[in-house]
Coordinates of C-alpha atoms and ligand atoms in Angstrom, one line a residue:
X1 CA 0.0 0.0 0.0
X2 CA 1.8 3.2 -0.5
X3 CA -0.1 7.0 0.3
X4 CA 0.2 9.6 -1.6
X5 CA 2.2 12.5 -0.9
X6 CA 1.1 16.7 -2.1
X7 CA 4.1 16.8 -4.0
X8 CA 2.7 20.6 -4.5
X9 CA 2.8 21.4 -0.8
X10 CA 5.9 19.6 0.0
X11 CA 7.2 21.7 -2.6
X12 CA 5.7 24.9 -1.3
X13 CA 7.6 24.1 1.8
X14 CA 10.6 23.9 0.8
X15 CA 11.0 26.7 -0.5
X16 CA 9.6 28.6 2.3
X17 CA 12.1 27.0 4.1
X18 CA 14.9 28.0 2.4
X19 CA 13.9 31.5 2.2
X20 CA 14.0 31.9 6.1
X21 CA 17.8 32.8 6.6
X22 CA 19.1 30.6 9.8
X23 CA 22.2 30.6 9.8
X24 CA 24.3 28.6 13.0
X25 CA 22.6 30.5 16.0
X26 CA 20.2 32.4 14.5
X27 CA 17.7 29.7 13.6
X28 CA 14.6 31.1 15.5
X29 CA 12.6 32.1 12.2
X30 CA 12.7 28.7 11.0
X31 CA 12.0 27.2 14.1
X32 CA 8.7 29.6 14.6
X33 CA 7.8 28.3 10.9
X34 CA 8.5 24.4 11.9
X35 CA 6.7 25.2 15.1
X36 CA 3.1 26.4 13.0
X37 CA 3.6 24.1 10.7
X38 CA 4.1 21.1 13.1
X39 CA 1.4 22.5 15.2
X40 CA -1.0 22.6 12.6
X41 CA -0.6 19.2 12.0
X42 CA -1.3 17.9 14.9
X43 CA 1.7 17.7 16.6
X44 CA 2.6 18.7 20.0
X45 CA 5.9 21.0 20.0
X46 CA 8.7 22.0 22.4
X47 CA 11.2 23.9 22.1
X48 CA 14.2 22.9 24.3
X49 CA 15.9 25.0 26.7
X50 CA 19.5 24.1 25.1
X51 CA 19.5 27.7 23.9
X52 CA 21.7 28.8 27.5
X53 CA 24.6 26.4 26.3
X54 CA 24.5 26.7 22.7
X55 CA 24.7 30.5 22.3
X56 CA 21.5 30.1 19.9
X57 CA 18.4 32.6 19.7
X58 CA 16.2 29.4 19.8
X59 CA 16.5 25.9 21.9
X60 CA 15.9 22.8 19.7
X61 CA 12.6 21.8 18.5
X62 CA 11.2 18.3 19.9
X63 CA 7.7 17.6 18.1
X64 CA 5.4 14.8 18.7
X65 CA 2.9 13.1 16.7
X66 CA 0.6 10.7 19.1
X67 CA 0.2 7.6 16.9
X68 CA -1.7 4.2 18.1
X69 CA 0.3 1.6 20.5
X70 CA 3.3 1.9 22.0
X71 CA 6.1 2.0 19.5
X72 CA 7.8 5.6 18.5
X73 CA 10.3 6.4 16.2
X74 CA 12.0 9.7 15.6
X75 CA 12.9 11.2 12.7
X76 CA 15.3 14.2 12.7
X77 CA 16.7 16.9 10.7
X78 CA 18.9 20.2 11.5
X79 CA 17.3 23.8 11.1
X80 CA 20.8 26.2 10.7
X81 CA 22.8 26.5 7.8
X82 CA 25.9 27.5 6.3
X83 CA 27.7 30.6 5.2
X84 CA 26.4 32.1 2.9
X85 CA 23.5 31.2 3.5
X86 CA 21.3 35.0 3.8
X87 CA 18.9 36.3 1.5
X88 CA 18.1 32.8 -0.3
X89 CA 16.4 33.0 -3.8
X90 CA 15.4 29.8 -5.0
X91 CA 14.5 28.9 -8.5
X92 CA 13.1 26.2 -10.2
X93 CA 14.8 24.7 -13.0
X94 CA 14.1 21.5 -15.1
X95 CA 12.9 20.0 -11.9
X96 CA 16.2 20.8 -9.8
X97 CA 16.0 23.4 -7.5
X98 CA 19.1 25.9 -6.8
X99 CA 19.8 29.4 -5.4
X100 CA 19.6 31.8 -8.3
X101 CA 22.0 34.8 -6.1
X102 CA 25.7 34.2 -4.3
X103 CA 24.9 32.1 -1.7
X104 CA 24.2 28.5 -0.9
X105 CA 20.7 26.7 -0.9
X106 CA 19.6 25.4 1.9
X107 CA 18.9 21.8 0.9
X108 CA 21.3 20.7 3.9
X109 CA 19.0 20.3 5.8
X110 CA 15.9 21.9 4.7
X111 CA 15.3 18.8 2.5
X112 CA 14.9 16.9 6.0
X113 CA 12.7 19.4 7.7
X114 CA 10.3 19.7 4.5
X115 CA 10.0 15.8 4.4
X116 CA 9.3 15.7 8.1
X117 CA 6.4 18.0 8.0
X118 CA 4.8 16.7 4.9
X119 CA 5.3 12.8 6.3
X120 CA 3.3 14.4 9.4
X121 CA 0.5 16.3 7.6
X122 CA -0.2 13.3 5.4
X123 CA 0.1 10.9 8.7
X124 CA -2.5 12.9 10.6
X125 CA -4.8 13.3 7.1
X126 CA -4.4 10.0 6.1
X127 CA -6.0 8.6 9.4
X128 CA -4.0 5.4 8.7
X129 CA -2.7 3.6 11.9
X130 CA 1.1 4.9 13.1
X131 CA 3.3 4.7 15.5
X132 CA 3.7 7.8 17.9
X133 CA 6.1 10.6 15.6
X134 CA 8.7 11.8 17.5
X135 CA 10.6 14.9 15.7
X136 CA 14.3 16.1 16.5
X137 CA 15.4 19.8 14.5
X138 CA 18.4 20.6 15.9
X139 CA 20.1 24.0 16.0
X140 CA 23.7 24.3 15.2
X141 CA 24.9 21.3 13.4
X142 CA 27.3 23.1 11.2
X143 CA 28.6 24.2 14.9
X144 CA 30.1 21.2 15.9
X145 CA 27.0 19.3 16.4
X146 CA 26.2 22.1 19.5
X147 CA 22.5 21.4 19.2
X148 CA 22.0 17.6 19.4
X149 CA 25.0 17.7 22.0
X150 CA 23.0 20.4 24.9
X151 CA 19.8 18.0 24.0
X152 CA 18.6 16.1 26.6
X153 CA 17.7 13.2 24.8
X154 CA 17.5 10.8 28.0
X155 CA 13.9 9.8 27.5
X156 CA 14.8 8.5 24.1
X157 CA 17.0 6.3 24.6
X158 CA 17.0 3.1 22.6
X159 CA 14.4 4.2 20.2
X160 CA 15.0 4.4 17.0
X161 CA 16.1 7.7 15.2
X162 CA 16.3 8.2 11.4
X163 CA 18.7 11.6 10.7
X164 CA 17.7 13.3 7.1
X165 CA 21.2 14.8 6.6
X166 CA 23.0 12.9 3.8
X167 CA 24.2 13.5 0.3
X168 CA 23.8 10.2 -0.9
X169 CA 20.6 9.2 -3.0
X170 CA 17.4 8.5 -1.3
X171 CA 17.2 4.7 -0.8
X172 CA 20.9 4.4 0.4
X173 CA 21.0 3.9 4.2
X174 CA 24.2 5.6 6.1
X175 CA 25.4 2.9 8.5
X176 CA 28.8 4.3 9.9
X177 CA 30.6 7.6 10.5
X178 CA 33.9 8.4 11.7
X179 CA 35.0 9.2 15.1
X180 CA 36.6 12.7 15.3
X181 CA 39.6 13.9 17.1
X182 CA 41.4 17.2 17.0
X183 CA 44.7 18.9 18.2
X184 CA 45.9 21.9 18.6
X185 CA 49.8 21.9 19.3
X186 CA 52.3 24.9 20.4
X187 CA 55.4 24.3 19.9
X188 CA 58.0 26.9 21.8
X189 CA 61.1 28.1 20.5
X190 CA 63.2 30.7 21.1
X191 CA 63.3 34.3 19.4
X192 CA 66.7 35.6 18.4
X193 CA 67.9 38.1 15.8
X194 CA 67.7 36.3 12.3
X195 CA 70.6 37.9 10.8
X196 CA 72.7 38.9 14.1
X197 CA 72.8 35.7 16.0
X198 CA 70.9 32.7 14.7
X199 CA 72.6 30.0 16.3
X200 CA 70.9 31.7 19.6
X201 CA 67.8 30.7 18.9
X202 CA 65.4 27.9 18.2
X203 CA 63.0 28.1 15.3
X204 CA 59.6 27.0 16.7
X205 CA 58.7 27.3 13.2
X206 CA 61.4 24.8 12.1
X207 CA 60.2 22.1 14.7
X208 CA 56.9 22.3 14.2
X209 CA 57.3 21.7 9.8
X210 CA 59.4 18.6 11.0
X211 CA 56.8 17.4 13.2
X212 CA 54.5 18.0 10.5
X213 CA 56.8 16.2 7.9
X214 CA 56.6 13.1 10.0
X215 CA 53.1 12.7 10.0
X216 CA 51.1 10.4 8.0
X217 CA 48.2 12.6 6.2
X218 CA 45.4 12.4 4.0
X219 CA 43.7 8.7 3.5
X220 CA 45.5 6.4 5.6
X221 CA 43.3 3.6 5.0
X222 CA 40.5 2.9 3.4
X223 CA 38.2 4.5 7.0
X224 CA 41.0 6.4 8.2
X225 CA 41.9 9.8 7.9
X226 CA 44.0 12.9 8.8
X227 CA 44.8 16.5 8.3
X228 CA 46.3 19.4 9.3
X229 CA 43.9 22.4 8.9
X230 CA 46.0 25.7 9.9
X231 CA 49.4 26.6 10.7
X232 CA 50.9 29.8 12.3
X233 CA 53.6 31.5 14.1
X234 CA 56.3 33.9 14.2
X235 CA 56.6 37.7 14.5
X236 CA 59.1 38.8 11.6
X237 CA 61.5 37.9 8.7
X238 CA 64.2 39.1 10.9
X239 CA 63.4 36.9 14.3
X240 CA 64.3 33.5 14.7
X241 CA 60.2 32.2 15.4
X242 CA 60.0 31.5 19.4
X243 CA 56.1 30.3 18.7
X244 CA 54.1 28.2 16.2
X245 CA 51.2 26.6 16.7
X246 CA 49.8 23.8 14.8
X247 CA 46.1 22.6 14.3
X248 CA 44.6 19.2 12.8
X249 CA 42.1 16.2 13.0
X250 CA 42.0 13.0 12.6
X251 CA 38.9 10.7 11.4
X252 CA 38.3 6.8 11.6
X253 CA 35.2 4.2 11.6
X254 CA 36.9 2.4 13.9
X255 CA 38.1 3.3 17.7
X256 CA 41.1 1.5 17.7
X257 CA 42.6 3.0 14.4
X258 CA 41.2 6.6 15.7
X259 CA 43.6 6.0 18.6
X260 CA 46.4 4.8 16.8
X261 CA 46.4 7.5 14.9
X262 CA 46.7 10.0 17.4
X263 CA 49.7 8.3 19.1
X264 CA 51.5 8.7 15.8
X265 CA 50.4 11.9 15.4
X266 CA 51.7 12.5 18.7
X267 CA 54.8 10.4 18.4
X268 CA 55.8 13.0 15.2
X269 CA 55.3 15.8 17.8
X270 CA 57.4 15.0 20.4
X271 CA 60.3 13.6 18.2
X272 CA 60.6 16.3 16.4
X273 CA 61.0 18.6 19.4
X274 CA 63.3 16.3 21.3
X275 CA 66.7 17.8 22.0
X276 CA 66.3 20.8 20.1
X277 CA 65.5 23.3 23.3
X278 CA 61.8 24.0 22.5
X279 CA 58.8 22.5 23.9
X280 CA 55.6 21.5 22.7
X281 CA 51.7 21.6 24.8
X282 CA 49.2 19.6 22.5
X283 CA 45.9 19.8 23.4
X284 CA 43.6 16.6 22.1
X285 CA 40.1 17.1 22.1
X286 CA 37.5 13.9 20.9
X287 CA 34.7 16.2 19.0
X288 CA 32.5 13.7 18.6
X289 CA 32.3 9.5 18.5
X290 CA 31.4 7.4 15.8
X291 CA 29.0 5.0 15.0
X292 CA 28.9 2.0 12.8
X293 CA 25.7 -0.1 12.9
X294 CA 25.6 -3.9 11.0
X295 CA 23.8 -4.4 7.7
X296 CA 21.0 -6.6 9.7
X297 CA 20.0 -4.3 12.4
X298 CA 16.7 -3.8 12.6
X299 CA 16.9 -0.2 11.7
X300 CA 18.9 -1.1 8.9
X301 CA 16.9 -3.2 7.6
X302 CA 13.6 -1.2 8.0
X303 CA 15.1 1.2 6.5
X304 CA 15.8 -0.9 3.1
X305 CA 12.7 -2.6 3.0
X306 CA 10.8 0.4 3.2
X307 CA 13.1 1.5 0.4
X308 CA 12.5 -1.5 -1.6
X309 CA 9.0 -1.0 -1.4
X310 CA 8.8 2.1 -3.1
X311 CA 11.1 0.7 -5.7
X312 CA 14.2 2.3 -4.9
X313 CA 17.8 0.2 -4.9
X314 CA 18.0 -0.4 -1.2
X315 CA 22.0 -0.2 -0.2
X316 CA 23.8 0.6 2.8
X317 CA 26.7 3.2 3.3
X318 CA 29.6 4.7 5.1
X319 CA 30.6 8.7 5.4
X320 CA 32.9 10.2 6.3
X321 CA 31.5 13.3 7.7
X322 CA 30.3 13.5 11.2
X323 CA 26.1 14.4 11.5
X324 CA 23.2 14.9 14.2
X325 CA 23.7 10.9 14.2
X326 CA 27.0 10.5 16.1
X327 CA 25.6 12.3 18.4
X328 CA 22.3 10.4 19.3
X329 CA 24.0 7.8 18.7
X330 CA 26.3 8.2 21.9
X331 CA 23.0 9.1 23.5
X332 CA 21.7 5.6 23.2
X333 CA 19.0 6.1 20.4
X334 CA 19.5 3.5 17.3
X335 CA 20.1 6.2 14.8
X336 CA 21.4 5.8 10.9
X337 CA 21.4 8.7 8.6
X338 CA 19.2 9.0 5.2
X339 CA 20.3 9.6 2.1
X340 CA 18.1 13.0 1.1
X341 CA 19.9 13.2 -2.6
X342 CA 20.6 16.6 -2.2
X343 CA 23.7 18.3 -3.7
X344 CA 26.8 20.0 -4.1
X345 CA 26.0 21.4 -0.4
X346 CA 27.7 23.7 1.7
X347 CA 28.7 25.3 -1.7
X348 CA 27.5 27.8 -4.2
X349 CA 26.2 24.5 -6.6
X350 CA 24.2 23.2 -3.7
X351 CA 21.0 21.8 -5.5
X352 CA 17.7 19.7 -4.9
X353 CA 15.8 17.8 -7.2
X354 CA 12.3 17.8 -6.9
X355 CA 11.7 14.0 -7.8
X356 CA 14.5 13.4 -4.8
X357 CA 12.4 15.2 -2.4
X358 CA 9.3 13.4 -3.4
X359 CA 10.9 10.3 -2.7
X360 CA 12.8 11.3 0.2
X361 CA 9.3 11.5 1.3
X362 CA 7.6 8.3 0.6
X363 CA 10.7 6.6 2.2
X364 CA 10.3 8.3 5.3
X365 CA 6.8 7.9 5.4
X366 CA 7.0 3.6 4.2
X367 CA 9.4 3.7 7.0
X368 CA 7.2 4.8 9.6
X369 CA 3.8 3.0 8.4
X370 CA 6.0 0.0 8.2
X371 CA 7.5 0.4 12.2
X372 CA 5.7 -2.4 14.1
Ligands
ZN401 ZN1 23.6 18.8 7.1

């Protein structure tokens, strides 16, 4: 049985969407908008009080739709967006839709949020039997994941939580996502004149491009990765650098490579500073954990069959981006992220085609008549 969608509204909503500027912090527009919308549609809405920690002018949204039995399952999307991201003007071309001005579209992650709402206004006008809805829009996300991290998501734990955040084509299911570390290190020379009496001092600079040397970067394996993103330091041509400091991450599926990786990283650090005078402070921060769930969960697999039954090829995936999902994931909810199909994002090409957000629809709502 599959329920037809108003692929005119869902339309109509997007686009409103995108047209409300939120960027990172600022997402209370949109959030008013989700709120009326959700509202309307029978759902009863929160908004969090998360807004004290993450510096936001709004807290998260948390929506429910009461549905018949027991069961509950959560869908969830994130309302801010990137730079630059103010003054969207959308326009409709050949069926994709794309910002027509110098700035990005929106489909990250207003794709999500417009499937949500029209999954729930056809839910409630349907009058078909669901499980309860439970909706997550999370401010933030570009921020380091600040919104799903100040959520209090205790009450949901081991439910099941379907994130609309992906690039990859509606139908594939993302499985896995990296664990995230970053460093920051500053290394400490000591400044002499250049020219006068180099020998007197030691070049933090120096140390720190040997440290750097020694590392192993880029891909290091096929779920394995690692950067450095800035470097900086010295004063003047003339002065021998006494400061430099140093900043990187470091990605992997799995925990174990994730930690190896930052002993070597570490490794390169202090052997390049040993016995040349300087000293080094590295700060290692873990940004956020990964997740990695098996082909045969049973999220997993509702996830494909629902996609099956709208005739979409069902497959499963791995990114390599952090999401909303590593984070509800270390909060105990079984979470996987959706492909939406949108693209190009965070850039000026970002696009959406129309028959991807129709379909991103149907999934989402096969997946939630289907939850028993
Ligand atoms: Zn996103």
């Amino acid at each position: 049985m599959s329920v037809a969608i108003d692929s005119q509204r869902l339309l109509a909503t997007f686009l409103d969407l995108v047209q409300i500027d939120s960027p990172s912090g600022h997402e209370a527009a949109v959030a008013a908008y989700c709120r009326g919308a959700l509202t309307a549609a029978g759902c009863v809405v929160e908004i969090d009080d998360s807004a004290a920690i993450t510096g936001s002018d709004t807290g998260n949204l948390i929506a429910e739709l009461g549905g018949d039995g027991a069961e509950k399952v959560f869908f969830s999307a994130h309302m801010d967006t990137v730079s630059p991201g103010e003054g969207i003007k959308p326009v409709v071309e050949q069926g994709v839709i794309r910002a027509s001005g110098d700035t990005i579209l929106g489909a990250d992650d207003k794709v999500g949020i417009a499937a949500i709402i029209e999954m729930v206004r056809v839910l409630q006008e349907s009058q078909l039997s669901h499980p309860t809805i439970g909706i997550l829009l999370s401010v933030g996300e570009e921020k380091n994941l600040l919104g799903a991290n100040a959520m209090d998501a205790s009450g949901f734990c081991g439910q099941p939580c379907f994130v609309l955040d992906s690039e990859n084509q509606p139908g594939e299911v993302v499985v896995g996502a990296p664990f995230h570390s970053s460093f920051k290190a500053t290394f400490t020379g000591k400044a002499a004149h250049a020219g006068v009496c180099p020998e007197k001092g030691v070049s933090a600079i120096a140390i720190a491009a040997a440290a750097i040397s020694a590392m192993q970067l880029g891909r290091l394996d096929e779920v394995t990765t690692a950067n450095i993103g800035t470097i900086s330091g010295g004063s003047a041509d003339n002065v021998v650098a006494d400061s430099c400091i140093v900043t990187g991450e470091f990605r992997s599926l799995h925990e174990q490579r994730l930690n190896e990786t930052g002993a070597a990283i570490s490794t390169a650090i202090q052997t390049a500073v040993a016995g040349t005078g300087a000293s080094v402070d590295v700060v290692w921060e873990e940004s956020y954990p990964g997740f990695l769930l098996d082909e045969g969960h049973p999220i997993v697999q509702l996830a494909l069959k629902a996609a099956k039954r709208i005739g979409l090829p069902a497959q499963v995936a791995v990114t390599g981006g952090g999401s909303d999902t590593n984070v509800f994931s270390k909060k105990g909810l079984q979470a996987v992220t959706l492909g939406t199909g949108m693209k190009g994002i965070h850039g000026l090409g970002e696009s959406m085609a129309i028959a991807d957000l129709e379909t991103l629809t149907r999934l989402i709502l096969q997946i939630a008549l289907d939850y028993r």
